[in-house]
PDB file of C-alpha atoms in Angstrom:
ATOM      1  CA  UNK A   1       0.000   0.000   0.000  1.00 46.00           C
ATOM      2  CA  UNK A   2       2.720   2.403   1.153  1.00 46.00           C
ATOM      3  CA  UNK A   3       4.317   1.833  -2.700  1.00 51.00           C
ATOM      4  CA  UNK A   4       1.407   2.140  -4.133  1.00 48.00           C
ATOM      5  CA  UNK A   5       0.717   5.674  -2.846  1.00 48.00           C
ATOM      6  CA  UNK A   6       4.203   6.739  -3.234  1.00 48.00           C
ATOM      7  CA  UNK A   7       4.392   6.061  -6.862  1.00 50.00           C
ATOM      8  CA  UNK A   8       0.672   7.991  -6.897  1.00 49.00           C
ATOM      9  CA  UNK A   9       2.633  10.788  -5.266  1.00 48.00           C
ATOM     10  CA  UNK A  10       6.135  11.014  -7.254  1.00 47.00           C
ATOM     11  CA  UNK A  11       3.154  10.727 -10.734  1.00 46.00           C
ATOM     12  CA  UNK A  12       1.241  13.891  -9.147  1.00 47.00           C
ATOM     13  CA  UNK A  13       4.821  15.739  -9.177  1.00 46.00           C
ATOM     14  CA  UNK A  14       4.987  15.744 -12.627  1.00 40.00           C
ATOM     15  CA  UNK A  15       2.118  17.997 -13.148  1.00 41.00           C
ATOM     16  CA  UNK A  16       0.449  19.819 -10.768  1.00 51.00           C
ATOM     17  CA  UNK A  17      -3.048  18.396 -10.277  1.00 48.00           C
ATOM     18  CA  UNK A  18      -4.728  22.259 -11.738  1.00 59.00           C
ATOM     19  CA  UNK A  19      -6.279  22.989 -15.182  1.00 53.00           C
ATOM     20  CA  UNK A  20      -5.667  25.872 -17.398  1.00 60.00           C
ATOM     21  CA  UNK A  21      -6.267  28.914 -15.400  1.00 62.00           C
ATOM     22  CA  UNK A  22      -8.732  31.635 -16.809  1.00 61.00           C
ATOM     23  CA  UNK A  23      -5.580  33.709 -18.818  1.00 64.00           C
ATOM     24  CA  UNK A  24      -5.053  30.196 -20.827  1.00 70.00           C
ATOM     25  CA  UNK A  25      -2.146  29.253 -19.147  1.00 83.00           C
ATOM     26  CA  UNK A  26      -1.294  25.962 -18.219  1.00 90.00           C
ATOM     27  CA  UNK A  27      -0.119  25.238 -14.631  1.00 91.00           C
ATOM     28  CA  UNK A  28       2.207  22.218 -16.228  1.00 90.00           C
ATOM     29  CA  UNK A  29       4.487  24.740 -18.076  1.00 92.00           C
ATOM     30  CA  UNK A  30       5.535  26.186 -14.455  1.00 95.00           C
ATOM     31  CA  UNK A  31       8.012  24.411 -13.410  1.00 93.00           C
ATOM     32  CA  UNK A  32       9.364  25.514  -9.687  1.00 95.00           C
ATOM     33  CA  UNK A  33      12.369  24.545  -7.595  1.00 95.00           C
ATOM     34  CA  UNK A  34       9.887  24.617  -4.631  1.00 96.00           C
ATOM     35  CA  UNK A  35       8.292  21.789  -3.218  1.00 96.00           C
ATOM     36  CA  UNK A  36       5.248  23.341  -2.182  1.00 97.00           C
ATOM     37  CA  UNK A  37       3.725  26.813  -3.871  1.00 98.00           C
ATOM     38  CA  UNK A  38       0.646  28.940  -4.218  1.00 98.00           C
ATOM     39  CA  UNK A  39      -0.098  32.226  -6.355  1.00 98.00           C
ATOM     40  CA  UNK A  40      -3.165  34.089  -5.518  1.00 98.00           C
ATOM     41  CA  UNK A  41      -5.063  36.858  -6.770  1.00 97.00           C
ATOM     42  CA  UNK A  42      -4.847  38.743  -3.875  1.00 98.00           C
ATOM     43  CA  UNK A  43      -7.899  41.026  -5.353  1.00 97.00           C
ATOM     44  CA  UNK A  44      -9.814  38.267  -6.475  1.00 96.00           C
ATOM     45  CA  UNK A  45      -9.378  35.658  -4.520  1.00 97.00           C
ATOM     46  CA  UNK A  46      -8.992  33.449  -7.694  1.00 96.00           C
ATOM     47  CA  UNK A  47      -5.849  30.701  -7.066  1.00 97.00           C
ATOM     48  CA  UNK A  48      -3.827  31.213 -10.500  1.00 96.00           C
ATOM     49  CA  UNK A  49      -1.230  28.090  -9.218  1.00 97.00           C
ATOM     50  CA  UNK A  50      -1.186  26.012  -6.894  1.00 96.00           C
ATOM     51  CA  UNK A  51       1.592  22.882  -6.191  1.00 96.00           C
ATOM     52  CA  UNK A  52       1.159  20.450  -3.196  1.00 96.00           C
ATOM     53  CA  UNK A  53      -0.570  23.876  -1.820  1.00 97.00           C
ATOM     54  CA  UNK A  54      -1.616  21.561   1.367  1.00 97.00           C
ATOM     55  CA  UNK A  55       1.429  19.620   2.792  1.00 96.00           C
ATOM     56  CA  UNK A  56       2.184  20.512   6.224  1.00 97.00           C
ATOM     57  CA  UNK A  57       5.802  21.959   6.709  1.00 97.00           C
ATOM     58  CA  UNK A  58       7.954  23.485   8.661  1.00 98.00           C
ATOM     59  CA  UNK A  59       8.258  27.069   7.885  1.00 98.00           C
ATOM     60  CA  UNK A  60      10.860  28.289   9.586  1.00 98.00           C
ATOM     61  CA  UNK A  61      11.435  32.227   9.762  1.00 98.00           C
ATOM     62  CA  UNK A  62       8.166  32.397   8.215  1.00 98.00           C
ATOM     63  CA  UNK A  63       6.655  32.210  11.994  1.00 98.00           C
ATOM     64  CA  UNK A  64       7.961  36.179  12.522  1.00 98.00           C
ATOM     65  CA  UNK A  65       5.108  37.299  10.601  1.00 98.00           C
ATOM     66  CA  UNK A  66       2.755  35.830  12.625  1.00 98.00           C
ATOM     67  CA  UNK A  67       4.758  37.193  15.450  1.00 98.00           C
ATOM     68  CA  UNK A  68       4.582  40.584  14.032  1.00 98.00           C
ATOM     69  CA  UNK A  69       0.711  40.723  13.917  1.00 98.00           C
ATOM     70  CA  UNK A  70       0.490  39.660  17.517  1.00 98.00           C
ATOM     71  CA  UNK A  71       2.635  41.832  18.867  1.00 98.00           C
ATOM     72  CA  UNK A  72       0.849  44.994  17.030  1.00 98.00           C
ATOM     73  CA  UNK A  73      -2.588  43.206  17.857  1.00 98.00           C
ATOM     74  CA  UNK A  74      -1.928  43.665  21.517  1.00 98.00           C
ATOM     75  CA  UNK A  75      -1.274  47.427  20.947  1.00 98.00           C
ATOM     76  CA  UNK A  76       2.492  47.227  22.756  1.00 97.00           C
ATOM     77  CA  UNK A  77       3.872  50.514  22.655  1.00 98.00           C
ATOM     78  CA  UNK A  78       6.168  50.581  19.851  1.00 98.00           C
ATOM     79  CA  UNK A  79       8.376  53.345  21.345  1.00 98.00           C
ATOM     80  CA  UNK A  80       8.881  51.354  24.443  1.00 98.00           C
ATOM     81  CA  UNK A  81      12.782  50.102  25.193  1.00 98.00           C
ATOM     82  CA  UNK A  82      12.601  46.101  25.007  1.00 97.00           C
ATOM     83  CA  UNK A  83      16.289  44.753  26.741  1.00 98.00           C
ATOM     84  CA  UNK A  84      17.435  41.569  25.395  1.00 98.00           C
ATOM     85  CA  UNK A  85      18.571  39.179  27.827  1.00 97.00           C
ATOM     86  CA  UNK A  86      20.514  35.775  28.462  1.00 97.00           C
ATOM     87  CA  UNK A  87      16.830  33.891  28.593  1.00 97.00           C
ATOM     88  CA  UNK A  88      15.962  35.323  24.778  1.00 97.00           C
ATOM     89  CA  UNK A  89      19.206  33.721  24.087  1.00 97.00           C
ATOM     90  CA  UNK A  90      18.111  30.478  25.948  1.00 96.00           C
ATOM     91  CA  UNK A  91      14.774  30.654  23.509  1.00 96.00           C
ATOM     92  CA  UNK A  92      17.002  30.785  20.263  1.00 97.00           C
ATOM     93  CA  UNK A  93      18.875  27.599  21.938  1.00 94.00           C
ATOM     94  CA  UNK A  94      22.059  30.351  21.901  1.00 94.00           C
ATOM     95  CA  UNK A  95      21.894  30.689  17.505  1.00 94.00           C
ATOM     96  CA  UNK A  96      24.374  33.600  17.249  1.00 94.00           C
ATOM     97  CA  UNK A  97      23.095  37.021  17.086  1.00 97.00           C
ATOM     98  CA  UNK A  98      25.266  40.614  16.488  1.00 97.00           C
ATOM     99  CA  UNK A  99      23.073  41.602  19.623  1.00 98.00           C
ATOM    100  CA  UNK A 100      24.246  42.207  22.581  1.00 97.00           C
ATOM    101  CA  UNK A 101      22.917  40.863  26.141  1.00 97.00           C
ATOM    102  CA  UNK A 102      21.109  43.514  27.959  1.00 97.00           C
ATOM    103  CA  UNK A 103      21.550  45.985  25.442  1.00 98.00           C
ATOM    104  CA  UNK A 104      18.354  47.859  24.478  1.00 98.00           C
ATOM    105  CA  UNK A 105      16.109  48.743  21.373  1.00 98.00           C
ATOM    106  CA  UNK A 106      12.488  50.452  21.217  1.00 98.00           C
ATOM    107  CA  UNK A 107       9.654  47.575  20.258  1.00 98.00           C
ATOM    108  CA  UNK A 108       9.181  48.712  16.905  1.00 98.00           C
ATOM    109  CA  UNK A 109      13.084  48.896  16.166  1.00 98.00           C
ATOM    110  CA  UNK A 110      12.509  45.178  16.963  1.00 98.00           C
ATOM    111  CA  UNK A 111      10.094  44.341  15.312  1.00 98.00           C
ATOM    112  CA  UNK A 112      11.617  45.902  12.053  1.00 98.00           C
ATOM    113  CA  UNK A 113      14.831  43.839  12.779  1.00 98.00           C
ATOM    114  CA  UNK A 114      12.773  40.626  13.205  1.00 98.00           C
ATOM    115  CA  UNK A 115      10.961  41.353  10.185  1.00 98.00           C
ATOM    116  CA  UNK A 116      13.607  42.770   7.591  1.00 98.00           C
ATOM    117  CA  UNK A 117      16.946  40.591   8.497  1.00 98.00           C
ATOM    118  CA  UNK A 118      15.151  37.644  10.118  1.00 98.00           C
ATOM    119  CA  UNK A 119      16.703  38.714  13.198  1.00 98.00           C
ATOM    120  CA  UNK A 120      16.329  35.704  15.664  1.00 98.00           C
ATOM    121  CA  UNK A 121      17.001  37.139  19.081  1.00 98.00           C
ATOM    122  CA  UNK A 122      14.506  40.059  18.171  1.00 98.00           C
ATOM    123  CA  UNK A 123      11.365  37.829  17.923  1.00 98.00           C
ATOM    124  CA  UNK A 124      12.468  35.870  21.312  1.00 98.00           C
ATOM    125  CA  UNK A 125      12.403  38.653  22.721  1.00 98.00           C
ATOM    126  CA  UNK A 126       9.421  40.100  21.354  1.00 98.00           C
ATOM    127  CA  UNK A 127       7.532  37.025  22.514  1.00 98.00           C
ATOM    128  CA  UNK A 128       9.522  37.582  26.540  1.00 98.00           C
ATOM    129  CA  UNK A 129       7.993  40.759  26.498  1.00 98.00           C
ATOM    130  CA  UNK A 130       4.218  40.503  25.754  1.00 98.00           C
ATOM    131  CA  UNK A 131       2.416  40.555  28.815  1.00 97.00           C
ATOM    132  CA  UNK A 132       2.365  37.068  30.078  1.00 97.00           C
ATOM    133  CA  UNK A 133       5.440  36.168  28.707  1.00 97.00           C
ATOM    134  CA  UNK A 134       6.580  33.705  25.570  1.00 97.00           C
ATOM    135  CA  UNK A 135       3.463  31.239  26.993  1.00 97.00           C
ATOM    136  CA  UNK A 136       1.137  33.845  26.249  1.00 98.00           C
ATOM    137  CA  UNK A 137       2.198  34.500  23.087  1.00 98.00           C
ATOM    138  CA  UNK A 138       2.342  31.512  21.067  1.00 98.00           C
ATOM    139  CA  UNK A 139      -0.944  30.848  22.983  1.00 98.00           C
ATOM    140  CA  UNK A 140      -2.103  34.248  20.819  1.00 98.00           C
ATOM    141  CA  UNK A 141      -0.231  33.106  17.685  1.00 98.00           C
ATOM    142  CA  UNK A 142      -2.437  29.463  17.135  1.00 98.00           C
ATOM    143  CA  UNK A 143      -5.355  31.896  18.551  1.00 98.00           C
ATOM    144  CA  UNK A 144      -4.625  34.669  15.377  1.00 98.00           C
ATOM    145  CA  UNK A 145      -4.104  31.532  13.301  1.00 98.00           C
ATOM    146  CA  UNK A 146      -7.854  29.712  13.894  1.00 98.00           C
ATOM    147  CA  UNK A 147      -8.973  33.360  13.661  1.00 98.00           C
ATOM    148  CA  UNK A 148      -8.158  33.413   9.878  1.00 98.00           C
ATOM    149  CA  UNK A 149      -8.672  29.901   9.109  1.00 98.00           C
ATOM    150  CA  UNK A 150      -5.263  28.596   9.173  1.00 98.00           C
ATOM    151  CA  UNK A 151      -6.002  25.373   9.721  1.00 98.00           C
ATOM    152  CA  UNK A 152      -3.007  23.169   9.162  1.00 98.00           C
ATOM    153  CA  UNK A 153      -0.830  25.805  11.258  1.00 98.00           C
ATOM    154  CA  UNK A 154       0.648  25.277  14.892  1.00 98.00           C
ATOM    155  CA  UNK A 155       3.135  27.404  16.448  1.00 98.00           C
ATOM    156  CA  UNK A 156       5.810  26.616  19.255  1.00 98.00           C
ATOM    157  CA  UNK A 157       8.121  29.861  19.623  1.00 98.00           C
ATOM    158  CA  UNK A 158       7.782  33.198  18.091  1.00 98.00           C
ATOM    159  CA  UNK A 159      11.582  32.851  16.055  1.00 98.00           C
ATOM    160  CA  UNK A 160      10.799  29.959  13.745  1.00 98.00           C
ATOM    161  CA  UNK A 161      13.891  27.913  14.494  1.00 97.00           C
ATOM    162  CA  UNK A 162      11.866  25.211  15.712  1.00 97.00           C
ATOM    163  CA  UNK A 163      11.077  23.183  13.114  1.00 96.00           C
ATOM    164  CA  UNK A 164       7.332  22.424  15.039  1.00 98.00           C
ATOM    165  CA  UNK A 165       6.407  25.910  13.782  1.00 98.00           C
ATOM    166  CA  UNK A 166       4.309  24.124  10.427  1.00 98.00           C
ATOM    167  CA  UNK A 167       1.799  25.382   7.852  1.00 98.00           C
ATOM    168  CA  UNK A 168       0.629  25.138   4.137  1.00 98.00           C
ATOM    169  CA  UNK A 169       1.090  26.866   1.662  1.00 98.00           C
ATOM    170  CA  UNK A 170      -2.762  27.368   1.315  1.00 98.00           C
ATOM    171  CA  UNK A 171      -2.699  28.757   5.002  1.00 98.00           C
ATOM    172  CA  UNK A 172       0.110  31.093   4.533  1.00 98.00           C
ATOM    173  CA  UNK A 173      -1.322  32.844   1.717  1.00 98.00           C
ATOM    174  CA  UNK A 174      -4.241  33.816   4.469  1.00 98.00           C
ATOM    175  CA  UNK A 175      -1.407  34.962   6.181  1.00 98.00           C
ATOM    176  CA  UNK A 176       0.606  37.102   4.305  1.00 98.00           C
ATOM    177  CA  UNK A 177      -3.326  38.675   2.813  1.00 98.00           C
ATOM    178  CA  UNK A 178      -3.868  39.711   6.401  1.00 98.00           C
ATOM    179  CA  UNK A 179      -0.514  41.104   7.239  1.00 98.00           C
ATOM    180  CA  UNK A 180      -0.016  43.258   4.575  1.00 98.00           C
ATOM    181  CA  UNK A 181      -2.818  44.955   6.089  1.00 98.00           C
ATOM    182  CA  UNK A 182      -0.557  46.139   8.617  1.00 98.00           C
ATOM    183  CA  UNK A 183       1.245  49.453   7.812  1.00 98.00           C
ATOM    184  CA  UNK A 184       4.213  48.763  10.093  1.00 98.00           C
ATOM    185  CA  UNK A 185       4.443  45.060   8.485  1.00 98.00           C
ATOM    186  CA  UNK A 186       4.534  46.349   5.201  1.00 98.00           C
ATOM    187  CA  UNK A 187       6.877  49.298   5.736  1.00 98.00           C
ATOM    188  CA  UNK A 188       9.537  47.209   8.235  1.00 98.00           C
ATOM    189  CA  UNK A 189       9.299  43.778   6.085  1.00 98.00           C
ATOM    190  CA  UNK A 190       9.991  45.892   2.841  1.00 98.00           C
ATOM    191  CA  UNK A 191      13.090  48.082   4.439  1.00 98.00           C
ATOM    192  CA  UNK A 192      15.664  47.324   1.969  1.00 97.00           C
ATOM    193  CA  UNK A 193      18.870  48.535   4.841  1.00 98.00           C
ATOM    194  CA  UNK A 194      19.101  49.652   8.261  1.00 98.00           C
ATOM    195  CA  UNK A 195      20.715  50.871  10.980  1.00 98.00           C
ATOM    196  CA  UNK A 196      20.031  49.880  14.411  1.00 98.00           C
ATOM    197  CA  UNK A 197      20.794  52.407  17.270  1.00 98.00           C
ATOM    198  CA  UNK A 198      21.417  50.266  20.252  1.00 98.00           C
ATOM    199  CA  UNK A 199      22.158  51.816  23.995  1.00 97.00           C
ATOM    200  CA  UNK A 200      23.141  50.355  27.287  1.00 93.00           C
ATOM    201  CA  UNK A 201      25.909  50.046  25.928  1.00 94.00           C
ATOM    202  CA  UNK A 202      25.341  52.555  22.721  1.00 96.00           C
ATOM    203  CA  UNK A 203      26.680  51.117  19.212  1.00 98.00           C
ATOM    204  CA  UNK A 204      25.128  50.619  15.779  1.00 98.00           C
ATOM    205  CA  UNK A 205      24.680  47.675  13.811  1.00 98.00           C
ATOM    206  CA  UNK A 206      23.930  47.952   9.788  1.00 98.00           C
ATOM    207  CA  UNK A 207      21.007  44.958   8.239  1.00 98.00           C
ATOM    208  CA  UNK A 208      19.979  44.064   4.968  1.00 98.00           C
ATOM    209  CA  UNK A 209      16.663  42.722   3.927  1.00 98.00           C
ATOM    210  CA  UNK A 210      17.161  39.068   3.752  1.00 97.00           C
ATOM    211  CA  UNK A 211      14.970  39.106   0.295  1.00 97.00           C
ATOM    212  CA  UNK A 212      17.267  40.295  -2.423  1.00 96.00           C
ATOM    213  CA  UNK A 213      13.890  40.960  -4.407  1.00 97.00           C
ATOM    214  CA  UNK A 214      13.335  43.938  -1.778  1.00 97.00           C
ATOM    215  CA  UNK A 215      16.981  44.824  -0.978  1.00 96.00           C
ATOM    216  CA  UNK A 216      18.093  45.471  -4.225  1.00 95.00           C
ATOM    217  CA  UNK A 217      14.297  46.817  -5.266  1.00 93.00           C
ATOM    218  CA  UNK A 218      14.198  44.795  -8.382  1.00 90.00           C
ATOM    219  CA  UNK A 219      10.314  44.304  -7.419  1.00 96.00           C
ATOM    220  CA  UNK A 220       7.273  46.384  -6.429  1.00 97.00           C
ATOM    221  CA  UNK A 221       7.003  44.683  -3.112  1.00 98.00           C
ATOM    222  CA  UNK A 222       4.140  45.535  -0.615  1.00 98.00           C
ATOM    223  CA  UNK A 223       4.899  42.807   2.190  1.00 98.00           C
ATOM    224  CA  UNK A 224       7.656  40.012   2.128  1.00 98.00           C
ATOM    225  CA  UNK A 225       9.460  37.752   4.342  1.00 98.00           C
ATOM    226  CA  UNK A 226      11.752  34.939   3.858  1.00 98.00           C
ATOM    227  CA  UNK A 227      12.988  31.904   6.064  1.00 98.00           C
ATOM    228  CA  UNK A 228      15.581  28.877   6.192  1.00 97.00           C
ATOM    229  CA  UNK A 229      15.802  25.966   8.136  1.00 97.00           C
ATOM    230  CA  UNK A 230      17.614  22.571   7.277  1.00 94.00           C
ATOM    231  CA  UNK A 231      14.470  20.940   7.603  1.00 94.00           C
ATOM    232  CA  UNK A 232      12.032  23.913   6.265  1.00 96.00           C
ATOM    233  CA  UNK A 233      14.539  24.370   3.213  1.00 96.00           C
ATOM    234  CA  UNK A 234      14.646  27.988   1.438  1.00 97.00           C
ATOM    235  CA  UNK A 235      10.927  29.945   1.955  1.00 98.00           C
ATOM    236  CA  UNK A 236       9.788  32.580   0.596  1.00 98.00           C
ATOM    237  CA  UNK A 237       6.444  34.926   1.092  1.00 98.00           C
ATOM    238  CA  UNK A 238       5.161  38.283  -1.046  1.00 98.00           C
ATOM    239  CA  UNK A 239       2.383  40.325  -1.200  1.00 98.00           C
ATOM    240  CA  UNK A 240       3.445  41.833  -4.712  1.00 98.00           C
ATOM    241  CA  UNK A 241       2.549  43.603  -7.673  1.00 97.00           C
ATOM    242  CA  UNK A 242       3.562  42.017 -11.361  1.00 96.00           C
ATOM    243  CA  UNK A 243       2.260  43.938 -14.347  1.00 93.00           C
ATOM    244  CA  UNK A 244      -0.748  45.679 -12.197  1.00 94.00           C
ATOM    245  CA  UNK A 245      -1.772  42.618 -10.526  1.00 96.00           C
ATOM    246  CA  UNK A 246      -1.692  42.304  -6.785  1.00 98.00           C
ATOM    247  CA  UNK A 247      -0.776  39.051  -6.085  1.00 98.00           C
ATOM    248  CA  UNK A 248       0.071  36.850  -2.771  1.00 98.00           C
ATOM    249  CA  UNK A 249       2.938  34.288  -3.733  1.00 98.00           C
ATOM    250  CA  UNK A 250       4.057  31.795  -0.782  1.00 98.00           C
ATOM    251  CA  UNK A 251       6.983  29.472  -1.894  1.00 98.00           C
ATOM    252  CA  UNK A 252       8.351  26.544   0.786  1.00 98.00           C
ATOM    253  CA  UNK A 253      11.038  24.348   0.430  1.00 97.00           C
ATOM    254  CA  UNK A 254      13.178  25.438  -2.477  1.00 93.00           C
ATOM    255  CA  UNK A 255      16.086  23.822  -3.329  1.00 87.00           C
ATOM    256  CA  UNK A 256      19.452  26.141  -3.282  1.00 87.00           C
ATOM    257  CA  UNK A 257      19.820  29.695  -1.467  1.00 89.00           C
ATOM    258  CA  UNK A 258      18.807  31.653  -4.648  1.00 91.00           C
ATOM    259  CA  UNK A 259      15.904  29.232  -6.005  1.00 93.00           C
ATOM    260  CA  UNK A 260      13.176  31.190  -4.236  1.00 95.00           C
ATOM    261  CA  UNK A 261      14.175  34.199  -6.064  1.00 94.00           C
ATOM    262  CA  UNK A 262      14.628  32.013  -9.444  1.00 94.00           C
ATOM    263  CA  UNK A 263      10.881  30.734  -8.880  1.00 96.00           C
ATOM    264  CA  UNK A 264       9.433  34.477  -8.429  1.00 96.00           C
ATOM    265  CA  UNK A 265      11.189  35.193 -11.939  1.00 96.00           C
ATOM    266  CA  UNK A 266       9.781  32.504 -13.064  1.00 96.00           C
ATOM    267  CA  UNK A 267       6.384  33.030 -12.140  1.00 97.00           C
ATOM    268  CA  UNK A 268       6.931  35.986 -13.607  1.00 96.00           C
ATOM    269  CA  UNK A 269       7.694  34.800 -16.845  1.00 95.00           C
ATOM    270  CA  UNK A 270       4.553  32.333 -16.751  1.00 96.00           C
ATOM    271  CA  UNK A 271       2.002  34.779 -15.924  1.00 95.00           C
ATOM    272  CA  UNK A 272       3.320  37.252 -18.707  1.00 93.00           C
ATOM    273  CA  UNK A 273       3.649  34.189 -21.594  1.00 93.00           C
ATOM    274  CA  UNK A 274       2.601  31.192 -20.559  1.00 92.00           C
ATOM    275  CA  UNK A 275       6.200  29.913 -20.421  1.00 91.00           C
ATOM    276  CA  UNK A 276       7.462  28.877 -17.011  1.00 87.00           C
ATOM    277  CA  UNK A 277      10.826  28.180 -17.705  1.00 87.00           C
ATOM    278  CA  UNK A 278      13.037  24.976 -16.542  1.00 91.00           C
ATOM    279  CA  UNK A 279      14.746  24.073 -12.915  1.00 92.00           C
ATOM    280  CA  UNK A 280      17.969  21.794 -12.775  1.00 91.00           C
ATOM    281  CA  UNK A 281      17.515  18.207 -12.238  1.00 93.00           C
ATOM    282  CA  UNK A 282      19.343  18.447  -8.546  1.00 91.00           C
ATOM    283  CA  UNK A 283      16.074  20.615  -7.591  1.00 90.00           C
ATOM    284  CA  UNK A 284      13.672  17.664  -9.409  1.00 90.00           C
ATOM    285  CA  UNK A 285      15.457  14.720  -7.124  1.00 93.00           C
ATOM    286  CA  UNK A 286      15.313  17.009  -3.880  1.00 93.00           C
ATOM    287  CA  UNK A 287      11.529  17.507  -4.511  1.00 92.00           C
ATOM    288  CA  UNK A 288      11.354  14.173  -5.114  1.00 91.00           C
ATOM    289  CA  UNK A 289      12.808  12.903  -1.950  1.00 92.00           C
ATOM    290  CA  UNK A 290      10.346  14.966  -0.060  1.00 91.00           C
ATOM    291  CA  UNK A 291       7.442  14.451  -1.471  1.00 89.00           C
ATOM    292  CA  UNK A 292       7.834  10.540  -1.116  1.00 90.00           C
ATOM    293  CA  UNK A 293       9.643  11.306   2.444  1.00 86.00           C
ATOM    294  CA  UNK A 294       5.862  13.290   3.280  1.00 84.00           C
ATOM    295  CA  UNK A 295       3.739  10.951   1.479  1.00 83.00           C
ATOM    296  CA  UNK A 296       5.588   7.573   3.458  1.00 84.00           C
ATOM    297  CA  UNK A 297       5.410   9.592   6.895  1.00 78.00           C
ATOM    298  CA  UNK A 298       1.244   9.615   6.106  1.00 75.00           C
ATOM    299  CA  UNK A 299       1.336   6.366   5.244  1.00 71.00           C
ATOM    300  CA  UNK A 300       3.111   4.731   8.041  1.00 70.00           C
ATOM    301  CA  UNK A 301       0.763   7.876  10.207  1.00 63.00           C
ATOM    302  CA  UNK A 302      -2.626   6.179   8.973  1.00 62.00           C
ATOM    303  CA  UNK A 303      -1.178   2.487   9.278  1.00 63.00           C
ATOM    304  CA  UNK A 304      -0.757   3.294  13.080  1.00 57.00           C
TER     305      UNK A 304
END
């Protein structure tokens, strides 16, 4: 049985299971280093592509979004001087950070740092500081997520670097719709570089936007955030416009450091002609492997 839907799964690959979309274009000529993808309409609604748009993932940095629109539901002064400490270290299981312990930052400098650079120790300690304390607020996080229908999303920290922090494509898209509502999401996620003015002690520390898309403005970004784990692989989210479309794009799992950006080109390319361009093989195996690796893990899941 287990074969069986395996070699179901690995025939599914080949061509996304979507017909011709309402511009003529077929899905099958989009070819993406991602595993798992969705582009969306973001006026209409309508889905114009979707692949494996509901396997569960890990998402990685992807969380800080969700941690973003939690921290400006609760109406947390954004002026207010957050200290980082040896216990948001603890949270980020000591991942290295330019930050210093007990040095201090206003909320919304933060928040802008968690957002922009993917700035690990800045969403711990985002999360230490809501009233309650981290519990609290990935309590509020699955709360925000039921709230707009995620419902194949569960959060465990507010950094992403666990990789229990999962979702779908399908859900994320809800996600990145209702962030971009924010005005302080879409301003700090879209900062292309930035200084941060630390005290206690005082020195400055330059970041980059972690999406080259936005740092080097080759696109007409409204929202975007990126992510990375070992077991998430490269992710990328947008609220963007291409040719005077609004559109929501969420792409997990690519293979290779730069493939997220190569499948937004290439996108791109498919929504202007119909042609969707070509991946290397090494990205074909690798989506391979975990797309049988996800369908055997249900498998063995429903056998039990």
């Amino acid at each position: 049985m287990i074969k069986i839907m395996l070699s179901l799964a690995l025939a599914l690959f080949i061509s996304p299971a979507m017909a011709t979309d309402k511009g003529g274009r077929n899905p099958a000529n989009l070819q993406l280093a991602s595993v798992s993808a969705v582009v969306i309409d973001a006026d209409s609604g309508e889905v114009l592509y979707k692949k494996y748009a509901n396997m569960v993932k890990p998402i990685a940095s992807l969380t800080k979004v969700m941690t973003a629109m939690v921290v400006l539901d609760a109406k947390l002064p954004l002026n207010e001087t957050i200290r980082f400490s040896n216990d948001d270290r603890k949270a980020i299981n000591y991942y290295h950070s330019r930050i210093r312990v007990d040095s201090e930052l206003p909320r919304g400098e933060v928040l802008r740092l968690a957002l922009m650079s993917s700035e690990n120790l800045a969403a711990a300690a985002l999360g230490r500081n809501y009233p309650g304390g981290l519990p609290a607020f990935v309590a509020r996080m699955n709360a925000k997520a039921r709230a707009l229908g995620m419902k194949n999303t569960h959060f465990v920290d507010s950094s992403g670097l666990s990789g229990k922090n999962v979702s779908t494509a399908e859900d994320l898209a809800k996600l990145v719709a209702a962030a971009a509502k924010y005005r302080e999401i879409a301003t700090y996620s879209t900062t292309s570089i930035y200084t941060a003015n630390f005290s206690r002690p005082r020195y400055r520390l330059d970041y980059v936007n972690t999406n080259p898309l936005v740092r080097y403005q080759r696109w007409d970004v409204a929202m975007s955030k990126t992510g990375y784990l070992d077991e998430a692989g490269r992710c990328l989210v947008m609220k963007t416009n291409v040719d005077g479309k609004e559109l929501l794009i969420v792409m997990l799992d690519s293979f290779g450091k730069t493939s997220p950006m190569g499948d937004a080109g290439r996108i791109k390319r498919w929504l202007a002609s119909g042609n969707g361009g070509t991946v290397a093989s090494a990205a074909k195996d690798y989506q391979k492997r975990k797309i049988a690796s996800h369908l055997a893990s249900r498998a063995t899941a429903s056998i039990r």
